[in-house]
Amino acid sequence: MHLIKLILALVALGIVGSQTATARPQLGAQGAEGEPNRMQQWLLPSPDFATTPHALLFRPPGDGPFRLAVIAHASTQNVLRRAQMPQPEYRALAGWLVARGFAVLVPERPGHGATGGKYQEDQGGCDEADYARAGRATADVIAASVGLVRKQPFIRQDGMVVIGHSAGAWGALALASEDPRDIAVIIAFAPGRGGHANDFPNQVCAPHTLVAAAGAFGKAARVKVTWLVAANDSYFSPALSKQLADAFRDAGGQVDFRTLPAYGGEGHWLPETEGGVKSAASELDRALKPRSPNAASKR
């Protein structure tokens, strides 16, 4: 059984997402909708039953049902920085998607900010980093977070889109092994882990290990990935990103690799800003267009 179907089955059985005898907070919507775009706080299931992830949900007007888009945020190995991270919002990207008819979920993964709890996607030390394990752990958390929301009557059961950023995008690559009926589109902004090794730009921990892990994800991939990286990304440069995308493709995955124009002083943060989303809009539109199953760009 594929990961997302397993999570949905656990939600239905009450094993994941239920209130326990330890007075776990009630999952689901928390309070009224607000602005922009009917923004609403939610609490979600997690693979770690002791941790209840926070999330934002944005929706178009009306009752739906809407296609669901999930935005998976960036991360860091630094414990203090993770603890101090504000709740991810991606308001500009969420607004762009809402305008196109999507309900947008932005979950905060365990080990970050207000959600807290155990950091489940730890890659280990720089030289011995286990990038494949970290990516799969991120994928598990993303899959768990969507289970409750997908059961809501205002959400369509088909056509889900996963958009990842940095470590979140790395987890999205691991999700490419899912059934295309569960995930229709994956868009990965600068996927990777280990960037800015020792806080130095353009330095990556164990890059050969990262390339090998990208190949491992590509070998199992069933969903096509649109891979986007800014020309001035100093975490995962276009050159390294293309090596990763090529490894993913050569192992059997479908990938449409695109280099975006340089953005601001650091292109890695492009998807977090309104100007960055505008600069990527044409590629996002391209990725979301219906395509024939065998269509694949080699660019």
Rosetta silent file (secondary structure, phi, psi, omega in degrees, C-alpha in Angstrom):
SEQUENCE: MHLIKLILALVALGIVGSQTATARPQLGAQGAEGEPNRMQQWLLPSPDFATTPHALLFRPPGDGPFRLAVIAHASTQNVLRRAQMPQPEYRALAGWLVARGFAVLVPERPGHGATGGKYQEDQGGCDEADYARAGRATADVIAASVGLVRKQPFIRQDGMVVIGHSAGAWGALALASEDPRDIAVIIAFAPGRGGHANDFPNQVCAPHTLVAAAGAFGKAARVKVTWLVAANDSYFSPALSKQLADAFRDAGGQVDFRTLPAYGGEGHWLPETEGGVKSAASELDRALKPRSPNAASKR
SCORE:     score description
SCORE:     0.000 S_00000001
   1 L     0.000  133.160 -178.292    0.000    0.000    0.000 S_00000001
   2 L   -70.716  159.151 -170.255    1.374    3.383   -0.956 S_00000001
   3 H   -56.290  -50.794 -176.256    2.285    5.891    1.731 S_00000001
   4 H   -65.545  -40.003  177.926   -0.583    8.355    1.301 S_00000001
   5 H   -63.320  -37.874  177.669   -3.196    5.580    1.100 S_00000001
   6 H   -63.552  -45.316  179.601   -1.764    4.076    4.288 S_00000001
   7 H   -61.667  -42.926  179.423   -1.967    7.426    6.087 S_00000001
   8 H   -62.904  -37.895  178.311   -5.557    7.932    4.914 S_00000001
   9 H   -64.976  -39.653  179.027   -6.460    4.447    6.153 S_00000001
  10 H   -67.072  -37.566  176.077   -4.938    5.213    9.562 S_00000001
  11 H   -61.836  -44.560 -178.706   -6.885    8.469    9.763 S_00000001
  12 H   -62.814  -34.968 -179.792  -10.106    6.610    8.964 S_00000001
  13 H   -81.313  -11.404 -178.963   -9.380    4.053   11.672 S_00000001
  14 L    85.063    6.542  179.677   -8.555    6.742   14.211 S_00000001
  15 L   -76.554  -37.352  172.867   -4.970    5.495   14.676 S_00000001
  16 L  -113.451  134.397  174.195   -3.582    8.730   13.261 S_00000001
  17 L    91.088    5.343  178.511   -5.371   11.999   13.902 S_00000001
  18 L   -97.005  158.359  176.243   -7.504   10.909   16.849 S_00000001
  19 L   -81.664  129.057 -173.411   -7.642   12.517   20.266 S_00000001
  20 L  -100.731  176.461 -179.109   -5.867   10.244   22.734 S_00000001
  21 L   -67.001  -14.074  179.395   -6.159    9.572   26.445 S_00000001
  22 L   -89.266   17.421  176.970   -3.308   12.047   27.028 S_00000001
  23 L    60.646   47.241  173.651   -5.623   14.900   25.990 S_00000001
  24 L   -61.204  140.978 -179.712   -4.033   15.504   22.642 S_00000001
  25 L   -56.407  147.198  178.764   -5.350   18.783   21.179 S_00000001
  26 L   -64.124  126.222 -179.504   -8.391   18.439   18.953 S_00000001
  27 L   -78.503  162.161  178.381   -7.251   18.156   15.348 S_00000001
  28 E   107.191 -159.337 -176.247   -8.740   20.164   12.497 S_00000001
  29 E   -65.320  141.169 -179.774   -9.691   23.822   12.128 S_00000001
  30 E  -122.730   95.427  177.753   -8.768   26.148   14.986 S_00000001
  31 E    87.279 -175.319 -172.877  -10.939   29.252   15.050 S_00000001
  32 E   -79.818  163.700  172.791  -12.483   31.375   12.352 S_00000001
  33 E   -74.666  154.406  178.766  -11.267   32.130    8.847 S_00000001
  34 E  -139.959 -159.781  179.701   -9.463   35.396    8.231 S_00000001
  35 L  -111.762  147.843    1.977   -7.616   37.369    5.590 S_00000001
  36 L   -87.376  162.837  167.538   -6.094   36.877    3.123 S_00000001
  37 L    55.528   44.246  175.590   -7.836   34.075    1.242 S_00000001
  38 L    58.083   33.982 -177.047   -9.887   32.655    4.146 S_00000001
  39 E   -55.920  133.121 -176.703   -6.679   31.930    6.048 S_00000001
  40 E  -145.145  137.340  175.513   -7.319   29.522    8.916 S_00000001
  41 E   -77.670  139.744  175.559   -5.155   27.781   11.497 S_00000001
  42 E  -131.944  156.783  167.013   -5.328   23.986   11.620 S_00000001
  43 E  -115.319  137.144 -168.229   -3.814   21.229   13.743 S_00000001
  44 L  -125.348  162.879  172.778   -2.817   18.098   11.844 S_00000001
  45 L   -69.581  163.764  178.316   -1.778   14.481   12.354 S_00000001
  46 L  -147.804  152.597  172.858    1.881   13.477   12.444 S_00000001
  47 L   -59.327  -26.771  175.036    3.826   10.208   12.304 S_00000001
  48 L   -93.545  104.674 -172.743    4.949   11.160   15.823 S_00000001
  49 L   -63.877  -17.016  179.947    1.730   10.839   17.812 S_00000001
  50 L   -82.327   -7.943 -175.819    3.167   13.060   20.560 S_00000001
  51 L  -119.462  134.730 -179.366    3.478   16.025   18.184 S_00000001
  52 L  -117.560  100.367 -177.445    0.619   17.978   16.629 S_00000001
  53 L   -63.509  141.072  170.673    1.774   20.056   13.659 S_00000001
  54 E   -83.916  155.061  178.460    0.419   23.551   13.118 S_00000001
  55 E  -156.215  158.692  169.043   -0.702   24.532    9.620 S_00000001
  56 E  -111.667  139.875  175.166   -2.347   27.288    7.621 S_00000001
  57 E  -122.104  129.158  176.575   -5.146   26.551    5.186 S_00000001
  58 E  -115.009  146.326 -178.300   -6.133   29.000    2.440 S_00000001
  59 L  -144.133  151.030  170.341   -9.245   28.616    0.267 S_00000001
  60 L   -71.828  170.088  173.329  -11.065   30.275   -2.620 S_00000001
  61 L   -62.575  154.626  175.086  -14.596   31.605   -2.075 S_00000001
  62 L    98.165 -177.531 -174.974  -17.388   29.045   -2.055 S_00000001
  63 L   -96.407   -7.977 -178.021  -17.890   25.499   -0.874 S_00000001
  64 L    79.233 -156.419    8.633  -15.698   23.697   -3.378 S_00000001
  65 L   -77.743  148.259 -178.315  -14.704   20.996   -3.744 S_00000001
  66 E  -110.171  149.341  167.460  -11.251   22.396   -4.525 S_00000001
  67 E   -64.609  146.798 -179.432   -8.077   20.721   -5.678 S_00000001
  68 E  -100.641  132.107  170.259   -5.551   20.582   -2.847 S_00000001
  69 E  -117.813  131.951  179.573   -2.055   22.052   -3.076 S_00000001
  70 E  -112.702  129.319  178.097    0.414   21.346   -0.262 S_00000001
  71 E  -107.543  119.241 -178.863    3.456   23.584    0.278 S_00000001
  72 E  -101.559  120.373 -169.149    6.374   21.879    2.083 S_00000001
  73 L   -79.890  168.578  175.456    8.720   24.396    3.703 S_00000001
  74 L   -73.952  171.007 -177.764   12.509   24.653    3.929 S_00000001
  75 L  -146.932 -176.919  176.097   14.456   23.467    6.985 S_00000001
  76 L  -153.201  151.612  176.181   17.856   23.633    8.681 S_00000001
  77 L   -78.044  -14.917 -176.788   20.053   21.262   10.657 S_00000001
  78 L   -76.155  118.575 -174.366   20.640   24.007   13.247 S_00000001
  79 H   -61.190  -45.708 -177.674   18.505   23.248   16.320 S_00000001
  80 H   -65.301  -42.301  179.059   18.234   26.861   17.524 S_00000001
  81 H   -63.578  -39.552  178.189   17.316   28.200   14.107 S_00000001
  82 H   -62.649  -44.599 -177.529   14.623   25.549   13.739 S_00000001
  83 H   -63.778  -29.987 -176.615   13.138   26.371   17.131 S_00000001
  84 H   -92.790   -0.595 -177.918   13.006   30.082   16.261 S_00000001
  85 L   -64.609  131.958  173.113   11.475   29.644   12.810 S_00000001
  86 L   -68.776  158.515  178.391    8.193   31.526   12.343 S_00000001
  87 L   -59.423  128.578 -178.943    5.249   29.469   11.165 S_00000001
  88 L   -66.040  139.455 -178.329    5.643   29.048    7.394 S_00000001
  89 L  -123.595  -45.003 -177.137    3.042   30.927    5.375 S_00000001
  90 L    49.359   48.238 -172.718    4.184   31.277    1.750 S_00000001
  91 H   -60.336  -40.364 -178.115    1.358   33.798    1.389 S_00000001
  92 H   -65.841  -45.534  179.135    2.301   34.956   -2.107 S_00000001
  93 H   -66.119  -41.511  178.408    2.549   31.407   -3.474 S_00000001
  94 H   -62.150  -42.755  179.352   -0.624   30.387   -1.630 S_00000001
  95 H   -63.317  -38.663  177.700   -2.459   33.408   -3.033 S_00000001
  96 H   -61.662  -40.918 -179.586   -1.299   32.583   -6.549 S_00000001
  97 H   -72.715  -40.692  177.791   -2.669   29.044   -6.157 S_00000001
  98 H   -59.640  -40.142  179.002   -5.949   30.156   -4.556 S_00000001
  99 L   -62.332  -18.816  178.166   -6.520   32.467   -7.529 S_00000001
 100 L  -103.707   14.975  170.510   -6.324   29.339   -9.696 S_00000001
 101 L    93.939    9.288 -178.743   -8.908   27.461   -7.678 S_00000001
 102 E   -93.508  143.958  158.265   -6.758   25.545   -5.204 S_00000001
 103 E   -84.818  138.172 -171.169   -7.175   25.094   -1.486 S_00000001
 104 E  -123.090  123.152  177.671   -3.647   25.464   -0.112 S_00000001
 105 E  -106.927  128.745  177.833   -2.264   23.721    2.964 S_00000001
 106 E  -121.895   88.389 -177.924    1.005   24.952    4.495 S_00000001
 107 E   -83.963  147.486  173.575    1.931   22.546    7.316 S_00000001
 108 L   -98.457  121.497 -174.132    4.761   23.131    9.773 S_00000001
 109 L   -78.677  154.290  178.831    6.707   19.902   10.220 S_00000001
 110 L   -54.502  145.876 -178.720    7.745   18.517   13.647 S_00000001
 111 L    91.566    1.857 -177.714   10.955   19.947   15.068 S_00000001
 112 L  -123.212  140.185  167.187   10.209   23.459   13.807 S_00000001
 113 L    45.678 -135.104 -175.598    8.880   26.598   15.484 S_00000001
 114 L   -68.212  -24.661  179.206    5.629   26.431   17.430 S_00000001
 115 L   -66.803  -42.972  178.120    4.991   22.809   16.436 S_00000001
 116 L    62.054 -153.915 -178.763    8.128   21.625   18.229 S_00000001
 117 L    82.688 -174.619 -177.266    8.610   17.949   18.954 S_00000001
 118 L   -73.114  135.759  175.635   11.242   15.600   17.604 S_00000001
 119 L   -78.435  105.312 -170.447   12.992   16.584   14.372 S_00000001
 120 L   -83.737  -14.028 -173.001   12.199   13.512   12.320 S_00000001
 121 L  -108.468   27.143 -179.896   14.165   14.372    9.171 S_00000001
 122 L   -59.170  129.739 -179.214   17.650   14.697   10.659 S_00000001
 123 L   -90.981  -10.769 -176.338   20.260   13.891    7.986 S_00000001
 124 L    89.611 -169.228 -177.909   23.136   13.315   10.427 S_00000001
 125 L   -67.205  169.165 -173.856   26.624   14.797   10.244 S_00000001
 126 L   -63.626  -50.379 -174.681   28.078   16.519    7.206 S_00000001
 127 L   -73.576  -31.857 -176.274   30.427   13.783    6.007 S_00000001
 128 L  -110.172   29.321 -176.486   28.125   10.857    6.805 S_00000001
 129 L   -58.599  134.856  176.373   24.811   12.518    5.897 S_00000001
 130 L  -105.172   85.353 -174.660   21.968   10.106    5.115 S_00000001
 131 H   -72.017  -33.572  179.673   20.045   12.175    2.611 S_00000001
 132 H   -65.048  -45.142  179.605   17.792    9.365    1.399 S_00000001
 133 H   -63.495  -42.698 -179.681   16.543    8.617    4.927 S_00000001
 134 H   -62.003  -43.061  179.884   16.009   12.325    5.634 S_00000001
 135 H   -64.239  -40.979  179.423   14.007   12.789    2.436 S_00000001
 136 H   -68.005  -35.216  176.596   11.788    9.794    3.127 S_00000001
 137 H   -65.138  -40.598  175.843   11.152   11.027    6.672 S_00000001
 138 H   -61.961  -41.882  178.175   10.101   14.402    5.267 S_00000001
 139 H   -60.830  -40.059  178.678    7.806   12.605    2.814 S_00000001
 140 H   -59.976  -42.602 -178.391    6.212   10.679    5.692 S_00000001
 141 H   -67.704  -42.665  178.389    5.425   13.929    7.504 S_00000001
 142 H   -60.084  -46.125 -178.873    3.976   15.564    4.376 S_00000001
 143 H   -62.203  -42.056  178.598    1.795   12.513    3.719 S_00000001
 144 H   -63.493  -36.843 -175.233    0.531   12.441    7.314 S_00000001
 145 H   -68.448  -27.627 -176.410   -0.305   16.146    7.222 S_00000001
 146 H   -87.373  -14.931 -172.590   -2.629   15.845    4.213 S_00000001
 147 H   -57.443  -47.268 -178.406   -4.628   12.864    5.477 S_00000001
 148 H   -69.048  -42.289 -176.911   -7.104   14.805    7.598 S_00000001
 149 H   -66.628  -37.553 -178.832   -7.541   17.665    5.132 S_00000001
 150 H   -66.728  -17.165  178.616   -8.198   15.335    2.195 S_00000001
 151 L   -84.304   -5.762 -177.089  -11.155   13.897    4.086 S_00000001
 152 L   -76.384  144.868 -176.775  -12.918   17.279    4.188 S_00000001
 153 L   -65.812  -18.683 -179.439  -15.964   17.716    1.908 S_00000001
 154 L   -87.982    4.410  179.870  -14.518   20.887    0.372 S_00000001
 155 E  -112.371  130.391  172.853  -11.467   19.009   -0.973 S_00000001
 156 L   -70.728  150.628 -179.873  -11.431   17.003   -4.218 S_00000001
 157 L   -87.495   -8.356 -179.043   -9.922   13.551   -4.010 S_00000001
 158 L  -116.170  164.612  169.220   -8.054   13.894   -7.297 S_00000001
 159 L    74.542   24.411  179.926   -5.451   16.245   -8.697 S_00000001
 160 L   -67.097  142.097  179.433   -3.408   16.982   -5.560 S_00000001
 161 E  -117.010  133.930  174.665   -0.317   19.125   -6.091 S_00000001
 162 E  -113.776  122.814  178.095    2.779   19.032   -3.872 S_00000001
 163 E  -118.230  117.584 -178.595    5.070   22.067   -3.995 S_00000001
 164 E  -112.198  155.496  178.319    8.278   21.785   -2.012 S_00000001
 165 E  -129.922  120.929  175.428   11.002   24.265   -1.150 S_00000001
 166 L    59.769 -118.187  178.953   14.582   23.199   -0.349 S_00000001
 167 H   -62.666  -33.129  175.440   14.395   20.375    2.245 S_00000001
 168 H   -64.972  -37.543  176.306   10.631   20.313    1.719 S_00000001
 169 H   -68.789  -34.067  175.882   11.234   19.857   -2.005 S_00000001
 170 H   -61.882  -42.570  174.840   13.701   17.073   -1.211 S_00000001
 171 H   -64.127  -35.336  177.643   10.907   15.310    0.652 S_00000001
 172 H   -63.029  -34.582  176.488    8.619   15.935   -2.318 S_00000001
 173 H   -61.452  -39.300  177.201   11.084   14.012   -4.519 S_00000001
 174 H   -65.494  -30.319  177.753   10.652   11.024   -2.216 S_00000001
 175 H   -73.460  -11.251  179.638    6.882   11.398   -2.649 S_00000001
 176 L   -64.230  -11.799  176.949    7.287   10.978   -6.417 S_00000001
 177 L   -78.576   -6.274 -177.630    7.050    7.229   -5.791 S_00000001
 178 L   -72.482  164.438  176.804    3.342    7.641   -4.967 S_00000001
 179 L   -64.331  128.270  178.787    0.467    6.638   -7.226 S_00000001
 180 L   -58.461  -18.503  175.427   -0.175    9.426   -9.790 S_00000001
 181 L   -72.793  -20.955  177.824   -3.863    9.142   -8.899 S_00000001
 182 L   -91.209  -39.439  177.831   -2.960   10.441   -5.424 S_00000001
 183 L  -125.383  117.588 -177.007   -0.453   13.114   -6.486 S_00000001
 184 L   -86.275  -35.133 -172.580   -0.932   14.682   -9.908 S_00000001
 185 E  -143.301  138.395  169.977    1.925   17.209   -9.908 S_00000001
 186 E  -122.821  126.814  175.647    5.146   17.777   -7.963 S_00000001
 187 E  -119.105  122.492 -174.518    6.926   21.133   -8.195 S_00000001
 188 E  -117.471  111.958  174.690   10.303   21.274   -6.457 S_00000001
 189 E   -87.768  112.830  175.174   11.991   24.627   -5.778 S_00000001
 190 L    46.910   57.580 -179.513   15.732   24.021   -5.286 S_00000001
 191 L   -67.634  143.559  177.236   15.405   20.552   -3.728 S_00000001
 192 L   160.652  175.544  173.921   18.303   19.360   -1.623 S_00000001
 193 L  -145.426  158.867  177.392   19.854   19.087    1.794 S_00000001
 194 L    83.058   10.163  178.584   23.246   20.001    3.240 S_00000001
 195 E   -71.772  158.554 -175.712   23.506   23.382    1.518 S_00000001
 196 L    53.660   50.086  179.124   25.617   26.176    2.992 S_00000001
 197 H   -56.168  130.244 -177.242   27.832   23.613    4.697 S_00000001
 198 H    54.745   28.407  178.240   29.392   25.211    7.786 S_00000001
 199 H    67.752   23.199  176.132   27.477   28.380    6.781 S_00000001
 200 L  -103.041  126.758  176.381   29.532   28.872    3.601 S_00000001
 201 L   -58.780  149.136  176.494   27.665   29.739    0.369 S_00000001
 202 L    60.667   22.896  173.418   28.070   27.305   -2.527 S_00000001
 203 L  -120.300  130.580 -177.054   29.346   24.579   -0.194 S_00000001
 204 E  -126.782  133.068  176.193   27.320   21.365    0.187 S_00000001
 205 L   -64.398  129.018  172.838   27.899   18.508    2.601 S_00000001
 206 L    42.811   62.376 -175.858   28.764   15.250    0.796 S_00000001
 207 H   -60.885  -32.214  179.468   27.454   16.298   -2.646 S_00000001
 208 H   -65.945  -34.228  176.164   28.133   12.844   -4.149 S_00000001
 209 H   -67.223  -37.236  177.891   25.883   11.321   -1.492 S_00000001
 210 H   -63.933  -43.458  178.565   23.202   13.860   -2.383 S_00000001
 211 H   -62.694  -43.117  179.668   23.427   12.916   -6.074 S_00000001
 212 H   -62.225  -39.846  179.117   23.191    9.211   -5.214 S_00000001
 213 H   -66.980  -37.141  176.131   20.082    9.823   -3.096 S_00000001
 214 H   -60.912  -39.157  176.311   18.458   11.765   -5.952 S_00000001
 215 H   -64.213  -39.114  178.502   19.028    8.712   -8.123 S_00000001
 216 H   -63.118  -39.410  176.907   17.427    6.482   -5.499 S_00000001
 217 H   -67.087  -40.327 -179.136   14.324    8.686   -5.507 S_00000001
 218 H   -64.982  -32.670 -178.780   14.233    8.698   -9.308 S_00000001
 219 H   -62.062  -33.938 -178.158   14.374    4.903   -9.474 S_00000001
 220 H   -97.714   -2.014 -169.591   11.069    4.621   -7.633 S_00000001
 221 L   -69.899  140.697  175.884    9.417    7.738   -9.102 S_00000001
 222 L  -125.935  -16.407 -179.955    6.002    7.553  -10.753 S_00000001
 223 L  -107.206  134.218  179.216    4.992   11.223  -10.684 S_00000001
 224 L   -68.816  143.701 -178.606    6.681   13.748  -12.943 S_00000001
 225 E  -115.092  130.363  166.809    8.649   16.508  -11.196 S_00000001
 226 E   -96.212  118.890 -171.449    9.085   20.100  -12.333 S_00000001
 227 E  -108.816  115.916 -175.609   12.459   21.160  -10.870 S_00000001
 228 E  -119.139  134.329  176.908   13.023   24.922  -10.506 S_00000001
 229 E  -145.109  137.430  178.521   16.170   26.701   -9.307 S_00000001
 230 E   -76.346  149.557 -177.769   17.168   30.361   -9.468 S_00000001
 231 L   -61.714  -25.583 -178.558   20.371   31.303  -11.280 S_00000001
 232 L  -110.986   34.992  175.207   21.760   32.842   -8.064 S_00000001
 233 L   -78.482  117.264 -177.950   20.880   30.040   -5.642 S_00000001
 234 L   -97.909    2.476  173.530   23.935   29.648   -3.382 S_00000001
 235 L   -89.067  -51.332  178.045   22.537   26.636   -1.502 S_00000001
 236 L  -134.505   93.382 -173.748   22.070   24.346   -4.505 S_00000001
 237 L   -59.770  159.507  175.035   23.535   26.015   -7.580 S_00000001
 238 H   -54.951  -36.051 -179.940   22.016   25.429  -11.022 S_00000001
 239 H   -65.636  -48.006  177.882   25.050   23.272  -11.885 S_00000001
 240 H   -67.198  -40.943  179.602   24.633   21.013   -8.854 S_00000001
 241 H   -59.736  -37.871  178.491   20.846   21.054   -9.220 S_00000001
 242 H   -67.709  -36.883  174.875   21.180   19.819  -12.799 S_00000001
 243 H   -60.016  -42.955  179.483   23.428   16.972  -11.608 S_00000001
 244 H   -64.527  -46.232 -179.820   20.752   16.015   -9.100 S_00000001
 245 H   -63.898  -38.705  178.255   17.966   16.256  -11.682 S_00000001
 246 H   -64.691  -39.915  178.182   19.995   14.215  -14.181 S_00000001
 247 H   -64.116  -40.819  177.602   20.587   11.508  -11.557 S_00000001
 248 H   -61.287  -45.223 -179.432   16.847   11.462  -10.817 S_00000001
 249 H   -68.954  -45.495 -176.205   16.058   11.171  -14.557 S_00000001
 250 H   -63.141  -25.948  179.000   18.788    8.651  -15.380 S_00000001
 251 L   -82.245   -9.021  176.988   17.450    6.334  -12.681 S_00000001
 252 L   127.507   -7.387 -179.264   14.009    6.365  -14.305 S_00000001
 253 L   -80.206  155.257  174.100   12.232    9.465  -13.017 S_00000001
 254 L   -97.281  128.260 -178.250   10.558   12.086  -15.212 S_00000001
 255 E  -144.341  137.727  174.320   11.814   15.587  -14.587 S_00000001
 256 E  -110.882  102.380 -174.704   11.421   18.957  -16.280 S_00000001
 257 E   -93.127  127.476 -178.744   14.456   20.980  -15.143 S_00000001
 258 E  -134.303  132.952  172.886   14.264   24.767  -15.420 S_00000001
 259 E   -97.324  123.613  179.439   16.676   27.497  -14.368 S_00000001
 260 E   -89.573  157.203  176.856   14.894   30.690  -13.332 S_00000001
 261 L   -59.878  155.758  175.974   16.455   34.159  -13.634 S_00000001
 262 L   -55.733  141.669 -179.050   18.491   35.443  -10.691 S_00000001
 263 L  -132.603  122.647  176.958   16.249   36.839   -8.002 S_00000001
 264 L    56.698 -152.891 -179.259   17.253   39.366   -5.329 S_00000001
 265 L   -85.424  -17.908 -179.013   20.417   38.803   -3.353 S_00000001
 266 L  -150.279  105.801 -174.385   19.778   35.086   -2.790 S_00000001
 267 H   -67.856  -12.896 -177.994   17.652   33.124   -5.229 S_00000001
 268 H   -62.806  -27.904 -175.399   17.116   30.251   -2.823 S_00000001
 269 H   -95.222   11.998 -178.078   14.308   32.170   -1.096 S_00000001
 270 H   -49.242  -47.123 -175.543   12.463   33.007   -4.316 S_00000001
 271 H   -70.835   -6.218 -179.501    9.255   31.010   -3.532 S_00000001
 272 H   -90.866   -4.112 -173.491    8.782   32.868   -0.241 S_00000001
 273 L  -123.195  155.112  179.719    8.282   36.304   -1.829 S_00000001
 274 H   -63.623  -43.912  178.921    5.685   37.931   -4.052 S_00000001
 275 H   -63.920  -37.847  178.617    8.288   39.040   -6.587 S_00000001
 276 H   -64.935  -41.878  178.589    9.798   35.568   -6.674 S_00000001
 277 H   -63.784  -39.966  177.233    6.423   33.940   -7.316 S_00000001
 278 H   -61.650  -39.295 -178.834    5.794   36.415  -10.146 S_00000001
 279 H   -69.823  -23.596 -179.490    9.154   35.534  -11.684 S_00000001
 280 H   -99.372    0.188 -170.000    8.291   31.832  -11.540 S_00000001
 281 H   -58.436  -41.550 -177.845    4.653   32.196  -12.618 S_00000001
 282 H   -65.305  -37.758  178.189    5.100   31.056  -16.218 S_00000001
 283 H   -72.178  -34.945  175.462    6.906   27.899  -15.120 S_00000001
 284 H   -64.471  -43.891  177.140    4.308   27.227  -12.445 S_00000001
 285 H   -59.520  -42.933  179.396    1.554   27.594  -15.053 S_00000001
 286 H   -60.541  -43.606 -177.652    3.425   25.213  -17.340 S_00000001
 287 H   -66.128  -32.109 -176.190    3.782   22.637  -14.562 S_00000001
 288 H   -88.049   -7.759  178.156    0.080   22.771  -13.680 S_00000001
 289 L   -68.851  140.133  174.852   -1.179   22.389  -17.245 S_00000001
 290 L   -58.310  140.849 -179.928   -2.708   18.989  -18.046 S_00000001
 291 L  -136.682  157.178  175.589   -0.234   16.865  -19.980 S_00000001
 292 L   -69.567  150.302 -174.846   -0.250   13.524  -21.735 S_00000001
 293 L   -58.307  -29.630 -174.514    1.153   10.699  -19.561 S_00000001
 294 L   -97.611    1.078 -178.438    4.188   10.169  -21.800 S_00000001
 295 L   -75.089  130.028  178.991    5.105   13.805  -22.286 S_00000001
 296 L  -151.006  124.726  176.622    8.483   14.621  -20.763 S_00000001
 297 L   -85.388  142.321  178.502   10.801   17.541  -21.388 S_00000001
 298 L  -105.816   10.503 -177.493   14.549   16.891  -21.368 S_00000001
 299 L   -60.445    0.000    0.000   15.536   20.515  -21.001 S_00000001
